[in-house]
Each structure stands twice: as C-alpha cells, then as structure tokens.
Short mmCIF file of C-alpha atoms and ligand atoms in Angstrom, two decimals:
data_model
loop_
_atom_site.label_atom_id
_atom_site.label_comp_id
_atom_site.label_asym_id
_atom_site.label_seq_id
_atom_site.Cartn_x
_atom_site.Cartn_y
_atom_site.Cartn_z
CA UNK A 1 0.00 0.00 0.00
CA UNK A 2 1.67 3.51 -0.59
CA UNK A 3 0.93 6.36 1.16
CA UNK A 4 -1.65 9.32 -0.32
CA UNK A 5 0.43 12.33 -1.11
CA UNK A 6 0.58 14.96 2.44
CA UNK A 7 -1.27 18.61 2.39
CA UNK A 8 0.54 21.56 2.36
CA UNK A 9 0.73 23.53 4.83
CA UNK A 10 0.12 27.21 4.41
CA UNK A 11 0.89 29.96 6.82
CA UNK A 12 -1.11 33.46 5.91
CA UNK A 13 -0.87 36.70 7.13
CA UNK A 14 -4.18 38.68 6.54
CA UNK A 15 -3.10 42.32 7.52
CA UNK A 16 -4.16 44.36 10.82
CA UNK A 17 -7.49 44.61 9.86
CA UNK A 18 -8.88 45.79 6.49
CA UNK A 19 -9.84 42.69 4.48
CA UNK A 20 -8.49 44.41 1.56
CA UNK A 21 -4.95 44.35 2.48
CA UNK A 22 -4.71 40.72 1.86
CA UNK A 23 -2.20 39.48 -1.04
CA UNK A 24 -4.19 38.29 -4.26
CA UNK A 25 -2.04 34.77 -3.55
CA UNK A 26 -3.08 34.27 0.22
CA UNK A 27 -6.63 34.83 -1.24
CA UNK A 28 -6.24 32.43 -3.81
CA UNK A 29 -5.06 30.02 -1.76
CA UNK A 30 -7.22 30.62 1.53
CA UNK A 31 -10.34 30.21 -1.15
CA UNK A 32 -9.06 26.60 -2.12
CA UNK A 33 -7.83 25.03 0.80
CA UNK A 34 -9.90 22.05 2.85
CA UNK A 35 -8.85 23.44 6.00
CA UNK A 36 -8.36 26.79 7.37
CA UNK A 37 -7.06 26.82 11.09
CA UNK A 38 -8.16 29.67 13.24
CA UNK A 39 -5.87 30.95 16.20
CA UNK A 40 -7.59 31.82 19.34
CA UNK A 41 -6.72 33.13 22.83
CA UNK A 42 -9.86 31.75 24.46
CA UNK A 43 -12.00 28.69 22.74
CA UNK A 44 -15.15 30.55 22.06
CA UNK A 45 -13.42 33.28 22.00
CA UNK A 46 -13.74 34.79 17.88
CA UNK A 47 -10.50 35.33 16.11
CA UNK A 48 -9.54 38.62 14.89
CA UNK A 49 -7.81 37.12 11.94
CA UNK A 50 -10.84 34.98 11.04
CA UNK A 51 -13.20 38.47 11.35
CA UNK A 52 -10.79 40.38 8.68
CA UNK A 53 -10.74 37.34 6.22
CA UNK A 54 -14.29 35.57 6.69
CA UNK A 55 -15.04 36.86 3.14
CA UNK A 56 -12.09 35.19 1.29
CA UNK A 57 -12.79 31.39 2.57
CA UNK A 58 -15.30 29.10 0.49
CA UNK A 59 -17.90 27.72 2.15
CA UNK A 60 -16.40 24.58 0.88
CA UNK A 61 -13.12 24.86 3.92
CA UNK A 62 -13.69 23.42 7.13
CA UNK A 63 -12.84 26.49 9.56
CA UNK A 64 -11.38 24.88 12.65
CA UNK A 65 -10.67 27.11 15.98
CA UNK A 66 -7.80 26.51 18.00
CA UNK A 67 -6.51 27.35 21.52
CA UNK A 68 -3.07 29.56 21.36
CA UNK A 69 -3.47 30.90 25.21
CA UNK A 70 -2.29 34.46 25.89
CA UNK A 71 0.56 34.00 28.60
CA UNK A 72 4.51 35.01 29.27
CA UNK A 73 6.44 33.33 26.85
CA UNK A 74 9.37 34.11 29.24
CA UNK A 75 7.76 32.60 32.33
CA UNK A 76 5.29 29.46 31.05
CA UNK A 77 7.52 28.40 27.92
CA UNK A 78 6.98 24.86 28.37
CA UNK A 79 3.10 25.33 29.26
CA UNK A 80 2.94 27.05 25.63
CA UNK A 81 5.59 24.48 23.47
CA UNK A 82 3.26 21.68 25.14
CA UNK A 83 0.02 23.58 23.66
CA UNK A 84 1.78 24.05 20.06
CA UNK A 85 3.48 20.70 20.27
CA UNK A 86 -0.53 19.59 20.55
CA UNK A 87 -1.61 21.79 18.00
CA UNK A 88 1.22 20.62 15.69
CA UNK A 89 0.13 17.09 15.89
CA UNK A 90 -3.73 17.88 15.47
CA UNK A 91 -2.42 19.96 11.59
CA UNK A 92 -0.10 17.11 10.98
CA UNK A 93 -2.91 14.31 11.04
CA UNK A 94 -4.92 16.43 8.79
CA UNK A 95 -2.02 17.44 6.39
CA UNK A 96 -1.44 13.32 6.27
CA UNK A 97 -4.89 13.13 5.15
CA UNK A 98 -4.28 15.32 2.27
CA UNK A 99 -5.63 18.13 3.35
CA UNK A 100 -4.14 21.06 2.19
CA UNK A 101 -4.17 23.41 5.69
CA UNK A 102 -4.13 27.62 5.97
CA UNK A 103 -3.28 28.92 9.09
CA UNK A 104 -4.16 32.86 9.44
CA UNK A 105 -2.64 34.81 11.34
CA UNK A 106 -3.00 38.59 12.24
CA UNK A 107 -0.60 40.91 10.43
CA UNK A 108 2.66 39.50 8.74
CA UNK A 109 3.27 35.74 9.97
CA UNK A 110 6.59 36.37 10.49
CA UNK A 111 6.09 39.24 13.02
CA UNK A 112 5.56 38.19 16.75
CA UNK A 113 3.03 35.41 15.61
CA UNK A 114 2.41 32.24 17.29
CA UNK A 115 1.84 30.87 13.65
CA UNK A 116 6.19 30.90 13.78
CA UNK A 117 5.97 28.57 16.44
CA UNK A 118 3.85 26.19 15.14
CA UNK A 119 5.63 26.55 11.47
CA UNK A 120 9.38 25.30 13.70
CA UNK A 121 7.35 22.26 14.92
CA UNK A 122 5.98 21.06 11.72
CA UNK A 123 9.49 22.02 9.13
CA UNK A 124 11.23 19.19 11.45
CA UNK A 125 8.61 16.81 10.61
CA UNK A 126 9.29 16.64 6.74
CA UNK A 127 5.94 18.89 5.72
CA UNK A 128 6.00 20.76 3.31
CA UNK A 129 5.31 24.45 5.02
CA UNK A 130 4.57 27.72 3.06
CA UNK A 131 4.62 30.83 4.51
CA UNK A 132 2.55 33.68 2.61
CA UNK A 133 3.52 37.48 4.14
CA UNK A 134 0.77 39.94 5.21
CA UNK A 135 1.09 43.33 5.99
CA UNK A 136 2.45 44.16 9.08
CA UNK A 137 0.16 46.55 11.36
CA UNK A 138 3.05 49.00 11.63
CA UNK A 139 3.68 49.39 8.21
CA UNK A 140 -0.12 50.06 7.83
CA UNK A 141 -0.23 52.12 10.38
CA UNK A 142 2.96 54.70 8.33
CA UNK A 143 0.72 53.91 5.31
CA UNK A 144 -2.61 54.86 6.93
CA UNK A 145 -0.84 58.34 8.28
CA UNK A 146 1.42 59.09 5.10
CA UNK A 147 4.47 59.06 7.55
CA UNK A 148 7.43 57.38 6.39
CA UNK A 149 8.76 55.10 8.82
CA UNK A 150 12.14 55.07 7.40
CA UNK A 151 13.87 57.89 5.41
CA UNK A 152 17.52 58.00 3.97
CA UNK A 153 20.46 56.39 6.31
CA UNK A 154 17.50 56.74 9.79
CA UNK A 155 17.22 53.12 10.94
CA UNK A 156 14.30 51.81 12.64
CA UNK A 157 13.67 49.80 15.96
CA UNK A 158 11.03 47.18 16.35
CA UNK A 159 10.34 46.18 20.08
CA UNK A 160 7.75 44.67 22.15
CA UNK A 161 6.25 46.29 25.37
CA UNK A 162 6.61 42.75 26.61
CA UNK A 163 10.36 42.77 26.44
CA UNK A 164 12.29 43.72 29.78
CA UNK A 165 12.71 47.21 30.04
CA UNK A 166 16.68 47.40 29.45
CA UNK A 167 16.18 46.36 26.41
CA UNK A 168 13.26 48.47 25.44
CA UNK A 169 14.96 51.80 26.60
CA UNK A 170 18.42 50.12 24.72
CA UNK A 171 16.23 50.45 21.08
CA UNK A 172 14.93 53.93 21.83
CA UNK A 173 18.09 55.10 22.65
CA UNK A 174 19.52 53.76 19.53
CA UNK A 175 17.32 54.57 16.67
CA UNK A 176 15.77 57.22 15.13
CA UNK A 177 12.77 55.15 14.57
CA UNK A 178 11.26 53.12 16.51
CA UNK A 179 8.09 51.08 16.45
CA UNK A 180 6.74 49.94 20.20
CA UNK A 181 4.22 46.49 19.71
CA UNK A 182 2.33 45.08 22.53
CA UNK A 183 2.13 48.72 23.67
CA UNK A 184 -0.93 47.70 25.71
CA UNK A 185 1.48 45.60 27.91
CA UNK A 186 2.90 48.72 29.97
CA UNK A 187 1.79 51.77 28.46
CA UNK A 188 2.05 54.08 31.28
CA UNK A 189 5.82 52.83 31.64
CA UNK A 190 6.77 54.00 28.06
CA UNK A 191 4.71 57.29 28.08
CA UNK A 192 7.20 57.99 31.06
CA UNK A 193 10.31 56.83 28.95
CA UNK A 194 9.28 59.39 26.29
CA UNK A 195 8.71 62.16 28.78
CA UNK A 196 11.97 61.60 30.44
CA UNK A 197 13.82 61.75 26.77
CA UNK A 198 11.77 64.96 25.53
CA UNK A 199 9.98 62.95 23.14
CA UNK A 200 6.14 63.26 24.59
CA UNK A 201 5.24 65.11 21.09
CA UNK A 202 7.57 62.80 18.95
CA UNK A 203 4.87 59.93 18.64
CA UNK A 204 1.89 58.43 17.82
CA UNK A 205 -0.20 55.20 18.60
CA UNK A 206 -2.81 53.70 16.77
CA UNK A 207 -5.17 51.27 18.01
CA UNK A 208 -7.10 48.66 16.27
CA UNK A 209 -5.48 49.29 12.62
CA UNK A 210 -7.66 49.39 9.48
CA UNK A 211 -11.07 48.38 11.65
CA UNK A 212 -13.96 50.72 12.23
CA UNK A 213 -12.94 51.74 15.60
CA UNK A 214 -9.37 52.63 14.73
CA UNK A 215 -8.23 55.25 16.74
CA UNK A 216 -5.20 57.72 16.54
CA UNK A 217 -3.95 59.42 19.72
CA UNK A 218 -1.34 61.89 19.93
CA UNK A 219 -1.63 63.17 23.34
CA UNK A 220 0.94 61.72 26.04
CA UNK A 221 -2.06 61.82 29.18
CA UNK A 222 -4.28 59.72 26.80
CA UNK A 223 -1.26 57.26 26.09
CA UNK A 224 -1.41 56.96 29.77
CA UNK A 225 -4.77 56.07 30.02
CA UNK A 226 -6.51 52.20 28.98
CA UNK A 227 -5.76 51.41 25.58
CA UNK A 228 -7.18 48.48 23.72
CA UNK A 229 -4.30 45.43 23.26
CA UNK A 230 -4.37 46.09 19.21
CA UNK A 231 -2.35 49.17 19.50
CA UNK A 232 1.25 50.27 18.23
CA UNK A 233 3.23 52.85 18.71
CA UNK A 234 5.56 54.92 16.24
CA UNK A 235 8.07 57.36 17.62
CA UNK A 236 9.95 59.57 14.83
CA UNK A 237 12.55 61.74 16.80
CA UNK A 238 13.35 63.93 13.39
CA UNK A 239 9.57 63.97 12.00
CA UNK A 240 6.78 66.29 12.98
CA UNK A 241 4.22 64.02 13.87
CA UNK A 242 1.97 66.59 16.09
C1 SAM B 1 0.90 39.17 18.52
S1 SAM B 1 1.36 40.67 17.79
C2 SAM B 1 0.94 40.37 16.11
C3 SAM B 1 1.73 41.22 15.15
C4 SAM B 1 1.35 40.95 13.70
N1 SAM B 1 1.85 39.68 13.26
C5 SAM B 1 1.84 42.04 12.75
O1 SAM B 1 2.50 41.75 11.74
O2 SAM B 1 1.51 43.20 13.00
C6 SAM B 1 0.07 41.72 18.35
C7 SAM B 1 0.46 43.18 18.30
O3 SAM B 1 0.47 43.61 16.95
C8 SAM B 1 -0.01 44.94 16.85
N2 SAM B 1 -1.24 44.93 16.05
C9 SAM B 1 -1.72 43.90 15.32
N3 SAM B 1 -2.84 44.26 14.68
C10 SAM B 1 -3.08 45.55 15.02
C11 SAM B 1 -4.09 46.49 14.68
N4 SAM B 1 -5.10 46.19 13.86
N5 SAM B 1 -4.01 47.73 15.20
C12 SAM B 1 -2.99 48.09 16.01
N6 SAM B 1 -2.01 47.25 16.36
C13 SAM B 1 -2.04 45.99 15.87
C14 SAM B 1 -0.25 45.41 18.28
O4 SAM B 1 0.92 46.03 18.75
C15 SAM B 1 -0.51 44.10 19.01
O5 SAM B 1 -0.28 44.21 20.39
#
C-alpha cells in the first residue's frame, strides 16, 4: 500500500485589519484550501484574523478554531511548546490526510506570531510548510498616516512592550525610529520613557489598525490612560508628527 500524497501547509498573514490588504495569492489560496485553522486566545473566544478574512474562505473549507493561550512566553515556555506541540500534531494528522491546511494569522506571519511557532514544529517533521507574508500593522499604520517610517540612512527599531525594560529603553536610545508592539502591555511605563527623553510630542499610537474603531492618539495623558491590546506605537525623533 503507498501512502496518499501529504497537504501543504500554508501559513497566511491577513493584515491588521482591512480585508483588503490581503495578497491576491493568500486569497487564492485561503479560497481553495480544505482546512483553514483559526488561532484563538480563548475557545469561544472569535478570532480577529478569522473576522478580517471571513469573506475570502469558500464555504467549501472546514474552519477549525484553536486554543493559542495568551501568557509570558518568558515565564510558562513549556506550558505554551506543550500547547503548540498539541496543536502541531492535530495539523499534521490532517495534512497526512491530504488536506491542504491555511493557518491565518494577524498581520505578517513572520512578526511576533504564534503561527512561527507552530511553522518550527511542523518544518522538522518533513511537511512541506509555506509561509505567505501579510502586511504588518506597523507598516499600515505609516501607510494609513502618510508618515514614512524610514527615510535615507535613519534606521528603525522594532520592540515589544513585553520585552524587559533594558532592552526596550536600549532600542529607543539607539534609533531614530522606533516602532513599540504590545504597547498595551505597559503603556504608562513608556509614556514615562518618552517624557523623560523629551519625546512626549515625537509619537503616535494607533489602536485597532484598518477596523472601524481605529483610533489615533497623539496626546501623552491619553497614552497613559486604557488602551485596547491592538495598539502600536511609532516614535519619529526627526519627524513632525503633532
Ligand atoms: C501578537 S502581535 C501580532 C503582530 C502581527 N503579526 C503584525 O504583523 O503586526 C500583536 C500586536 O500587533 C499589533 N497589532 C496587530 N494588529 C493591530 C491592529 N489592527 N491595530 C494596532 N495594532 C495591531 C499590536 O501592537 C498588538 O499588540
């Protein structure tokens, strides 16, 4: 008896939010696969990558939700490798049915996505894995504002609010542009780290990218304030951004 031929499997990044913004391949492909995998914090819980590319899967795909809890990487790493392990296995068995398999994922796949994790797992088990790029919410976010986020020989910082703070306050120190993720994690922190380097007019933060509720705040006291968990932060030190 030989074996059937294995799925692919397909890693997609559907933007920050507009449905739009998704590639005319990752489209193509999300339309004709059997399976499309949808990450979620909380089962029962909707995914926000699932709400910005409902429109592009065939009724045809079996939409299957699945459980990437929301906690430190840093402090419950083998809590999370055990979940992804798990969800590795449950894509592998339907990749050896055939099944071709998209996972989507918020933004680019290759930017602080638990798809990477998941991809690592499944390249060492001889699948075929390919990953399709999706805009990135902070390049939408330039795009959305007309601000350039990089100009000439200015180099540009990517960080996570999530990281420890040495590090964050190393990549503000050392770029003229930098581009603050996860700002949600400890915003009141780096509103005071952009006080205490003059830079309380030099940014801006926009929260839930490319929906209807998108907001743009400029004002340091509001940065201070509850902001939702979709929300990134540019700071230009040589642009006039207010
Ligand atoms: C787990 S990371 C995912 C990043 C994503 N892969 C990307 O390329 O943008 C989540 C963070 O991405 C940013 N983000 C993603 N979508 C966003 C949106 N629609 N509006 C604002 N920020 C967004 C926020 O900083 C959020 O805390």
């Amino acid at each position: 008896m030989t074996a059937g031929k294995k799925g692919i499997f397909y890693g997609i990044g559907v933007g920050p939010g507009d449905p739009d913004l998704i590639t005319v391949k990752a489209a193509r492909i999300l339309d004709a696969c059997d399976v499309v995998i949808t990450p979620t914090k909380k089962m029962g819980k909707t995914s926000i990558a699932f709400e910005i590319v409902k429109s592009h899967i065939s009724d045809l795909s079996k939409v299957l939700d699945m459980n990437f809890p929301m906690i430190s990487l840093s402090q419950e790493r083998e809590v999370l490798a055990k979940q992804w392990k798990e969800n590795a296995d449950a894509i592998e068995l339907l990749l050896n049915e055939g099944k071709n398999v998209a996972f989507i994922t918020l933004g680019d796949p290759m930017v602080f996505s638990t798809y990477s994790y998941v991809m690592e797992f499944l390249l060492k088990r001889d699948i075929e894995v390919v990953t399709l790029s999706g805009v990135p919410s902070f390049c939408n976010l330039a795009a959305q504002l007309n601000i350039p986020l990089t100009q000439g020989e200015e180099s540009l910082g990517i960080v996570a609010m999530t990281q420890p703070i040495e590090e964050i306050r190393a990549i503000l120190d050392a770029h003229q542009n930098i581009v603050v993720m996860k700002i949600s994690a400890n915003n009141v922190l780096m509103a005071e780290e952009l006080e205490a380097r003059g830079l309380e007019k030099s940014f801006v933060l926009v929260s839930n990218i490319g929906m209807e509720n998108q907001q743009i705040i400029r004002d340091i006291d509001v940065l201070k304030g509850k902001i939702p968990y979709l929300s990134t932060l540019l700071v230009k030190k040589n642009y006039p951004l207010q």
